[in-house]
């Protein structure tokens, strides 16, 4: 398989995975950011920032993995690209969840000692 076509296909896999995650995450993330951020402009910025990072991180990982791996079978390259994209998404989502988790408070149970 032509290496340029393979690289394009791997990048497409990565972008498709990122877009799927962003599609699922966008609405709830907007709601959380609107509650956490001091104003709408800040929420809009952090939403855009998150979208860009969830596109760049997996793509960067796929490109780095592709640079160091050379398989004779294109299916193995696709598989590794998908794994790298998912790992990039997991790293990005973990960092976002860790950061937003600092702002979430657990409500107290009635009758619990403080």
PDB file of C-alpha atoms in Angstrom:
ATOM      1  CA  UNK A   1       0.000   0.000   0.000  1.00  0.00           C
ATOM      2  CA  UNK A   2       1.220   3.492  -0.819  1.00  0.00           C
ATOM      3  CA  UNK A   3       2.657   5.092   2.369  1.00  0.00           C
ATOM      4  CA  UNK A   4       0.892   8.397   1.673  1.00  0.00           C
ATOM      5  CA  UNK A   5      -2.480   6.712   1.354  1.00  0.00           C
ATOM      6  CA  UNK A   6      -1.789   4.729   4.518  1.00  0.00           C
ATOM      7  CA  UNK A   7      -0.854   7.872   6.459  1.00  0.00           C
ATOM      8  CA  UNK A   8      -3.938   9.663   5.188  1.00  0.00           C
ATOM      9  CA  UNK A   9      -6.165   6.723   6.131  1.00  0.00           C
ATOM     10  CA  UNK A  10      -4.630   6.498   9.619  1.00  0.00           C
ATOM     11  CA  UNK A  11      -5.134  10.227  10.116  1.00  0.00           C
ATOM     12  CA  UNK A  12      -8.717   9.875   8.932  1.00  0.00           C
ATOM     13  CA  UNK A  13      -9.310   7.093  11.465  1.00  0.00           C
ATOM     14  CA  UNK A  14      -7.937   9.334  14.190  1.00  0.00           C
ATOM     15  CA  UNK A  15     -10.034  12.345  13.183  1.00  0.00           C
ATOM     16  CA  UNK A  16     -13.170  10.190  12.947  1.00  0.00           C
ATOM     17  CA  UNK A  17     -12.606   8.816  16.464  1.00  0.00           C
ATOM     18  CA  UNK A  18     -12.024  12.320  17.828  1.00  0.00           C
ATOM     19  CA  UNK A  19     -15.127  13.686  16.131  1.00  0.00           C
ATOM     20  CA  UNK A  20     -17.225  10.831  17.517  1.00  0.00           C
ATOM     21  CA  UNK A  21     -16.029  11.563  21.061  1.00  0.00           C
ATOM     22  CA  UNK A  22     -16.572  15.296  20.614  1.00  0.00           C
ATOM     23  CA  UNK A  23     -20.081  14.689  19.293  1.00  0.00           C
ATOM     24  CA  UNK A  24     -20.981  12.735  22.414  1.00  0.00           C
ATOM     25  CA  UNK A  25     -19.178  15.065  24.799  1.00  0.00           C
ATOM     26  CA  UNK A  26     -20.005  18.543  23.462  1.00  0.00           C
ATOM     27  CA  UNK A  27     -23.467  19.075  24.949  1.00  0.00           C
ATOM     28  CA  UNK A  28     -22.690  17.876  28.493  1.00  0.00           C
ATOM     29  CA  UNK A  29     -19.374  19.721  28.419  1.00  0.00           C
ATOM     30  CA  UNK A  30     -21.094  22.986  27.489  1.00  0.00           C
ATOM     31  CA  UNK A  31     -23.458  22.565  30.434  1.00  0.00           C
ATOM     32  CA  UNK A  32     -20.626  21.905  32.880  1.00  0.00           C
ATOM     33  CA  UNK A  33     -18.507  24.755  31.552  1.00  0.00           C
ATOM     34  CA  UNK A  34     -21.419  27.180  31.780  1.00  0.00           C
ATOM     35  CA  UNK A  35     -21.819  26.265  35.465  1.00  0.00           C
ATOM     36  CA  UNK A  36     -18.110  26.291  36.296  1.00  0.00           C
ATOM     37  CA  UNK A  37     -16.834  29.271  34.301  1.00  0.00           C
ATOM     38  CA  UNK A  38     -17.390  32.849  35.488  1.00  0.00           C
ATOM     39  CA  UNK A  39     -18.904  34.013  32.185  1.00  0.00           C
ATOM     40  CA  UNK A  40     -19.982  32.784  28.765  1.00  0.00           C
ATOM     41  CA  UNK A  41     -16.777  33.914  27.041  1.00  0.00           C
ATOM     42  CA  UNK A  42     -14.655  31.805  29.380  1.00  0.00           C
ATOM     43  CA  UNK A  43     -16.909  28.786  28.821  1.00  0.00           C
ATOM     44  CA  UNK A  44     -16.697  29.291  25.068  1.00  0.00           C
ATOM     45  CA  UNK A  45     -12.905  29.494  25.211  1.00  0.00           C
ATOM     46  CA  UNK A  46     -12.548  26.328  27.275  1.00  0.00           C
ATOM     47  CA  UNK A  47     -14.957  24.471  25.007  1.00  0.00           C
ATOM     48  CA  UNK A  48     -12.906  25.467  21.946  1.00  0.00           C
ATOM     49  CA  UNK A  49      -9.669  24.619  23.741  1.00  0.00           C
ATOM     50  CA  UNK A  50     -10.988  21.182  24.682  1.00  0.00           C
ATOM     51  CA  UNK A  51     -12.133  20.473  21.137  1.00  0.00           C
ATOM     52  CA  UNK A  52      -8.762  21.447  19.689  1.00  0.00           C
ATOM     53  CA  UNK A  53      -6.861  19.368  22.256  1.00  0.00           C
ATOM     54  CA  UNK A  54      -9.064  16.316  21.691  1.00  0.00           C
ATOM     55  CA  UNK A  55      -8.277  16.571  17.992  1.00  0.00           C
ATOM     56  CA  UNK A  56      -4.543  17.266  18.297  1.00  0.00           C
ATOM     57  CA  UNK A  57      -3.526  14.825  21.064  1.00  0.00           C
ATOM     58  CA  UNK A  58      -4.739  11.637  19.339  1.00  0.00           C
ATOM     59  CA  UNK A  59      -3.448  12.784  15.957  1.00  0.00           C
ATOM     60  CA  UNK A  60      -0.032  13.548  17.396  1.00  0.00           C
ATOM     61  CA  UNK A  61       0.118  10.114  18.991  1.00  0.00           C
ATOM     62  CA  UNK A  62      -0.921   8.402  15.742  1.00  0.00           C
ATOM     63  CA  UNK A  63       1.728  10.291  13.777  1.00  0.00           C
ATOM     64  CA  UNK A  64       4.434   9.475  16.325  1.00  0.00           C
ATOM     65  CA  UNK A  65       3.530   5.781  16.442  1.00  0.00           C
ATOM     66  CA  UNK A  66       3.409   5.635  12.650  1.00  0.00           C
ATOM     67  CA  UNK A  67       6.874   7.133  12.445  1.00  0.00           C
ATOM     68  CA  UNK A  68       8.378   4.322  14.536  1.00  0.00           C
ATOM     69  CA  UNK A  69       6.408   1.342  13.256  1.00  0.00           C
ATOM     70  CA  UNK A  70       6.515  -0.286   9.864  1.00  0.00           C
ATOM     71  CA  UNK A  71       4.249  -3.247   9.223  1.00  0.00           C
ATOM     72  CA  UNK A  72       4.056  -5.246   6.033  1.00  0.00           C
ATOM     73  CA  UNK A  73       0.317  -5.687   6.519  1.00  0.00           C
ATOM     74  CA  UNK A  74      -1.716  -2.449   6.301  1.00  0.00           C
ATOM     75  CA  UNK A  75      -4.340  -3.880   8.661  1.00  0.00           C
ATOM     76  CA  UNK A  76      -1.727  -3.965  11.422  1.00  0.00           C
ATOM     77  CA  UNK A  77      -0.920  -0.316  10.740  1.00  0.00           C
ATOM     78  CA  UNK A  78      -4.614   0.583  10.917  1.00  0.00           C
ATOM     79  CA  UNK A  79      -4.988  -1.354  14.149  1.00  0.00           C
ATOM     80  CA  UNK A  80      -2.025   0.415  15.725  1.00  0.00           C
ATOM     81  CA  UNK A  81      -3.334   3.788  14.516  1.00  0.00           C
ATOM     82  CA  UNK A  82      -6.720   3.111  16.093  1.00  0.00           C
ATOM     83  CA  UNK A  83      -5.115   2.044  19.371  1.00  0.00           C
ATOM     84  CA  UNK A  84      -2.910   5.160  19.364  1.00  0.00           C
ATOM     85  CA  UNK A  85      -5.936   7.381  18.651  1.00  0.00           C
ATOM     86  CA  UNK A  86      -7.901   5.807  21.495  1.00  0.00           C
ATOM     87  CA  UNK A  87      -4.948   6.157  23.880  1.00  0.00           C
ATOM     88  CA  UNK A  88      -4.643   9.815  22.873  1.00  0.00           C
ATOM     89  CA  UNK A  89      -8.349  10.324  23.521  1.00  0.00           C
ATOM     90  CA  UNK A  90      -8.102   8.588  26.885  1.00  0.00           C
ATOM     91  CA  UNK A  91      -5.190  10.802  27.914  1.00  0.00           C
ATOM     92  CA  UNK A  92      -7.055  13.916  26.790  1.00  0.00           C
ATOM     93  CA  UNK A  93     -10.305  12.915  28.472  1.00  0.00           C
ATOM     94  CA  UNK A  94      -8.516  11.999  31.675  1.00  0.00           C
ATOM     95  CA  UNK A  95      -6.816  15.372  31.859  1.00  0.00           C
ATOM     96  CA  UNK A  96     -10.100  17.181  31.176  1.00  0.00           C
ATOM     97  CA  UNK A  97     -11.953  15.071  33.735  1.00  0.00           C
ATOM     98  CA  UNK A  98      -9.226  15.592  36.304  1.00  0.00           C
ATOM     99  CA  UNK A  99      -9.336  19.355  35.816  1.00  0.00           C
ATOM    100  CA  UNK A 100     -13.139  19.632  35.826  1.00  0.00           C
ATOM    101  CA  UNK A 101     -13.381  17.245  38.770  1.00  0.00           C
ATOM    102  CA  UNK A 102     -11.769  19.911  40.948  1.00  0.00           C
ATOM    103  CA  UNK A 103     -14.861  22.084  40.530  1.00  0.00           C
ATOM    104  CA  UNK A 104     -17.480  19.428  41.241  1.00  0.00           C
ATOM    105  CA  UNK A 105     -18.640  19.186  44.834  1.00  0.00           C
ATOM    106  CA  UNK A 106     -20.425  16.206  46.279  1.00  0.00           C
ATOM    107  CA  UNK A 107     -23.620  17.202  48.082  1.00  0.00           C
ATOM    108  CA  UNK A 108     -23.769  16.321  51.763  1.00  0.00           C
ATOM    109  CA  UNK A 109     -26.078  13.593  52.893  1.00  0.00           C
ATOM    110  CA  UNK A 110     -28.777  14.702  55.338  1.00  0.00           C
ATOM    111  CA  UNK A 111     -27.875  13.732  58.876  1.00  0.00           C
ATOM    112  CA  UNK A 112     -24.184  13.192  58.163  1.00  0.00           C
ATOM    113  CA  UNK A 113     -21.645  14.599  60.615  1.00  0.00           C
ATOM    114  CA  UNK A 114     -19.439  17.392  59.357  1.00  0.00           C
TER     115      UNK A 114
END
